[in-house]
Amino acid sequence: MDTGLLLQYLVIALAVLVSGWVVLKKQFPGVLRRVRGVLALWLVKPQRSPRLQALGRRLAPPPSGDAGACGGCNSCEPKAPKQH
């Protein structure tokens, strides 16, 4: 296989992977968060090497900030008046 053709295939594969990542991130953020969480939990197990544990901590999704002090159901907040 020609070197130029191989390089072209690698660039196209990289472009497809990046565009797939963007679509996954934009269209399916919940699935991406779950996958990142499962992968991070798998990596931070005590029997893993310290490098893999550090990668797992870095890969872990950020905590969701929408939960209140009571658990996040938000049923105790006052209702906003309806705008007509």
mmCIF file of C-alpha atoms in Angstrom, residues 8 15 18 34 40 48 58 73 81:
data_model
loop_
_atom_site.group_PDB
_atom_site.id
_atom_site.type_symbol
_atom_site.label_atom_id
_atom_site.label_comp_id
_atom_site.label_asym_id
_atom_site.label_seq_id
_atom_site.Cartn_x
_atom_site.Cartn_y
_atom_site.Cartn_z
ATOM 1 C CA GLN A 8 -5.112 9.554 3.712
ATOM 2 C CA ALA A 15 -12.059 12.774 11.106
ATOM 3 C CA VAL A 18 -13.857 13.097 15.961
ATOM 4 C CA ARG A 34 -22.970 6.818 31.931
ATOM 5 C CA ALA A 40 -13.948 5.470 35.414
ATOM 6 C CA ARG A 48 -5.211 -1.259 39.096
ATOM 7 C CA ARG A 58 -9.531 12.305 35.171
ATOM 8 C CA CYS A 73 -36.303 16.587 43.493
ATOM 9 C CA PRO A 81 -45.594 32.536 37.942
#
